[in-house]
mmCIF file of C-alpha atoms in Angstrom:
data_model
loop_
_atom_site.group_PDB
_atom_site.id
_atom_site.type_symbol
_atom_site.label_atom_id
_atom_site.label_comp_id
_atom_site.label_asym_id
_atom_site.label_seq_id
_atom_site.Cartn_x
_atom_site.Cartn_y
_atom_site.Cartn_z
ATOM 1 C CA MET A 1 2.254 -31.806 -0.601
ATOM 2 C CA ILE A 2 4.820 -30.332 1.814
ATOM 3 C CA SER A 3 7.033 -33.361 1.231
ATOM 4 C CA GLU A 4 6.687 -33.075 -2.558
ATOM 5 C CA ILE A 5 7.604 -29.385 -2.586
ATOM 6 C CA THR A 6 10.539 -29.940 -0.216
ATOM 7 C CA ASP A 7 11.838 -32.829 -2.334
ATOM 8 C CA SER A 8 11.452 -30.737 -5.497
ATOM 9 C CA LEU A 9 13.295 -27.794 -3.943
ATOM 10 C CA ALA A 10 16.140 -30.047 -2.777
ATOM 11 C CA ALA A 11 16.462 -31.654 -6.221
ATOM 12 C CA ALA A 12 16.371 -28.293 -8.039
ATOM 13 C CA ILE A 13 18.934 -26.755 -5.697
ATOM 14 C CA THR A 14 21.269 -29.742 -6.002
ATOM 15 C CA GLU A 15 21.067 -29.572 -9.793
ATOM 16 C CA GLN A 16 21.238 -25.795 -10.279
ATOM 17 C CA PHE A 17 23.300 -24.570 -7.315
ATOM 18 C CA PRO A 18 25.844 -27.165 -6.200
ATOM 19 C CA ASP A 19 28.235 -24.762 -4.452
ATOM 20 C CA PHE A 20 27.120 -22.433 -1.639
ATOM 21 C CA ASP A 21 27.739 -22.092 2.092
ATOM 22 C CA TYR A 22 24.164 -21.824 3.315
ATOM 23 C CA ILE A 23 20.571 -20.994 2.434
ATOM 24 C CA VAL A 24 19.098 -17.581 3.233
ATOM 25 C CA SER A 25 15.325 -17.097 3.351
ATOM 26 C CA PRO A 26 13.170 -14.098 4.262
ATOM 27 C CA GLU A 27 10.173 -14.054 6.555
ATOM 28 C CA PRO A 28 7.242 -14.464 6.351
ATOM 29 C CA GLY A 29 6.861 -17.138 3.643
ATOM 30 C CA GLY A 30 10.337 -18.046 2.483
ATOM 31 C CA HIS A 31 11.802 -19.053 5.809
ATOM 32 C CA THR A 32 9.558 -22.098 6.245
ATOM 33 C CA TRP A 33 10.599 -23.529 2.895
ATOM 34 C CA GLY A 34 14.194 -22.484 3.485
ATOM 35 C CA MET A 35 14.271 -24.473 6.727
ATOM 36 C CA LEU A 36 12.756 -27.541 5.077
ATOM 37 C CA ALA A 37 15.151 -27.419 2.116
ATOM 38 C CA ALA A 38 18.166 -26.775 4.362
ATOM 39 C CA TYR A 39 17.216 -29.737 6.537
ATOM 40 C CA LYS A 40 16.759 -31.982 3.501
ATOM 41 C CA LEU A 41 20.116 -30.873 2.036
ATOM 42 C CA MET A 42 21.922 -30.918 5.413
ATOM 43 C CA LYS A 43 22.930 -27.263 4.903
ATOM 44 C CA PRO A 44 22.926 -24.407 7.411
ATOM 45 C CA MET A 45 20.515 -21.532 6.936
ATOM 46 C CA ASN A 46 19.969 -17.934 7.944
ATOM 47 C CA ILE A 47 16.552 -16.314 8.278
ATOM 48 C CA LEU A 48 16.119 -12.687 7.241
ATOM 49 C CA ARG A 49 13.758 -11.258 9.850
ATOM 50 C CA LEU A 50 10.975 -8.741 9.286
ATOM 51 C CA SER A 51 10.742 -5.613 11.363
ATOM 52 C CA THR A 52 9.232 -6.222 14.768
ATOM 53 C CA GLU A 53 10.162 -5.113 18.241
ATOM 54 C CA LEU A 54 12.156 -8.329 18.639
ATOM 55 C CA TYR A 55 14.669 -7.462 15.926
ATOM 56 C CA GLU A 56 15.102 -3.712 16.067
ATOM 57 C CA ASN A 57 18.571 -4.011 17.623
ATOM 58 C CA TYR A 58 20.073 -5.773 14.601
ATOM 59 C CA GLU A 59 22.916 -3.761 13.139
ATOM 60 C CA VAL A 60 21.961 -4.100 9.471
ATOM 61 C CA SER A 61 18.532 -3.567 7.978
ATOM 62 C CA VAL A 62 17.135 -2.608 4.609
ATOM 63 C CA ARG A 63 13.806 -1.006 3.786
ATOM 64 C CA ARG A 64 11.550 -3.181 1.647
ATOM 65 C CA GLU A 65 8.691 -1.790 -0.415
ATOM 66 C CA THR A 66 6.494 -4.203 -2.311
ATOM 67 C CA ALA A 67 3.112 -3.924 -3.967
ATOM 68 C CA TYR A 68 1.647 -5.344 -0.756
ATOM 69 C CA ASN A 69 3.445 -3.589 2.094
ATOM 70 C CA GLU A 70 6.438 -1.691 3.382
ATOM 71 C CA ASN A 71 8.743 -2.812 6.202
ATOM 72 C CA TYR A 72 12.349 -3.559 7.075
ATOM 73 C CA ILE A 73 14.345 -6.742 6.642
ATOM 74 C CA TYR A 74 16.987 -7.406 9.279
ATOM 75 C CA PHE A 75 20.330 -9.117 8.570
ATOM 76 C CA ASP A 76 22.277 -10.917 11.286
ATOM 77 C CA GLY A 77 24.990 -13.574 11.330
ATOM 78 C CA PHE A 78 26.593 -12.815 7.968
ATOM 79 C CA SER A 79 30.274 -12.443 7.149
ATOM 80 C CA SER A 80 31.905 -10.879 4.141
ATOM 81 C CA GLY A 81 32.823 -13.608 1.672
ATOM 82 C CA ASP A 82 29.869 -15.870 2.502
ATOM 83 C CA ARG A 83 28.433 -17.640 -0.550
ATOM 84 C CA VAL A 84 24.670 -17.937 -0.159
ATOM 85 C CA LEU A 85 21.612 -19.205 -1.993
ATOM 86 C CA LEU A 86 18.480 -17.121 -1.521
ATOM 87 C CA LEU A 87 15.320 -19.217 -1.280
ATOM 88 C CA ASP A 88 11.881 -17.612 -1.272
ATOM 89 C CA ASP A 89 8.380 -18.921 -1.710
ATOM 90 C CA VAL A 90 6.940 -16.497 -4.296
ATOM 91 C CA ILE A 91 8.420 -13.925 -6.650
ATOM 92 C CA SER A 92 5.879 -11.266 -7.597
ATOM 93 C CA SER A 93 7.540 -7.995 -8.609
ATOM 94 C CA GLY A 94 10.989 -9.038 -7.360
ATOM 95 C CA ALA A 95 11.211 -6.097 -4.941
ATOM 96 C CA THR A 96 12.064 -8.221 -1.901
ATOM 97 C CA ILE A 97 14.852 -10.070 -3.677
ATOM 98 C CA ARG A 98 16.246 -6.870 -5.203
ATOM 99 C CA CYS A 99 16.591 -5.174 -1.823
ATOM 100 C CA ILE A 100 18.121 -8.313 -0.259
ATOM 101 C CA ALA A 101 20.597 -8.727 -3.138
ATOM 102 C CA GLY A 102 21.582 -5.069 -2.929
ATOM 103 C CA GLN A 103 22.259 -5.250 0.808
ATOM 104 C CA MET A 104 24.214 -8.479 0.416
ATOM 105 C CA SER A 105 26.419 -6.809 -2.169
ATOM 106 C CA VAL A 106 27.123 -3.934 0.233
ATOM 107 C CA MET A 107 28.023 -6.479 2.936
ATOM 108 C CA GLY A 108 30.405 -8.432 0.671
ATOM 109 C CA ILE A 109 28.163 -11.507 0.596
ATOM 110 C CA GLU A 110 28.176 -13.464 -2.656
ATOM 111 C CA LEU A 111 24.678 -14.330 -3.813
ATOM 112 C CA VAL A 112 25.107 -17.423 -6.020
ATOM 113 C CA GLY A 113 21.470 -17.607 -7.085
ATOM 114 C CA VAL A 114 17.804 -17.451 -6.227
ATOM 115 C CA GLN A 115 15.480 -20.436 -5.944
ATOM 116 C CA ALA A 116 11.740 -19.844 -5.622
ATOM 117 C CA ILE A 117 8.778 -22.139 -5.517
ATOM 118 C CA LEU A 118 6.781 -20.050 -7.955
ATOM 119 C CA ALA A 119 6.682 -16.746 -9.779
ATOM 120 C CA LYS A 120 3.706 -14.617 -10.634
ATOM 121 C CA GLY A 121 4.131 -13.470 -14.210
ATOM 122 C CA GLU A 122 7.433 -12.842 -15.935
ATOM 123 C CA HIS A 123 9.061 -10.342 -13.527
ATOM 124 C CA TYR A 124 11.603 -12.963 -12.490
ATOM 125 C CA LYS A 125 13.297 -12.699 -15.910
ATOM 126 C CA GLN A 126 14.102 -9.008 -15.401
ATOM 127 C CA LEU A 127 15.083 -9.757 -11.817
ATOM 128 C CA GLU A 128 17.676 -12.252 -13.049
ATOM 129 C CA ALA A 129 19.138 -9.631 -15.395
ATOM 130 C CA ASP A 130 19.079 -6.921 -12.715
ATOM 131 C CA ILE A 131 20.855 -8.868 -9.960
ATOM 132 C CA GLY A 132 23.140 -10.871 -12.245
ATOM 133 C CA VAL A 133 22.559 -14.358 -10.810
ATOM 134 C CA PRO A 134 20.382 -17.257 -11.931
ATOM 135 C CA VAL A 135 16.775 -17.164 -10.744
ATOM 136 C CA ARG A 136 15.160 -20.603 -10.803
ATOM 137 C CA LEU A 137 11.550 -21.618 -10.199
ATOM 138 C CA LEU A 138 9.614 -24.773 -9.563
ATOM 139 C CA SER A 139 6.553 -23.267 -11.304
ATOM 140 C CA LYS A 140 5.033 -20.127 -12.871
ATOM 141 C CA VAL A 141 1.491 -18.801 -12.528
#
């Protein structure tokens, strides 16, 4: 199943998002799939870290509030003008992606789109309108 999902992500990304510098994926769930897709596509990637003692010295962080928890996402290794694809495992309310997209805009990073494995409900449609980039899914539940 891991191979099938990775192959599907790589095919969807190649079709929908042909031009970006690297993949960006947040912990805890997105980064695993981001690494697999980046490896399959031979693209670099950047992991957005969650708040722990290990990452508190990062210069840029953004507070994330979701229906499930509240924490900080840490940004490191970005440059203004980077063109990135955000890959996450699940879109629920879209709160994580909204806060990431907002911080990227502040940093001068161009978000070319969002690829997710699945979305819960229809929130992803409003998310696409709110952040102004395509949001693509492998499946909806």
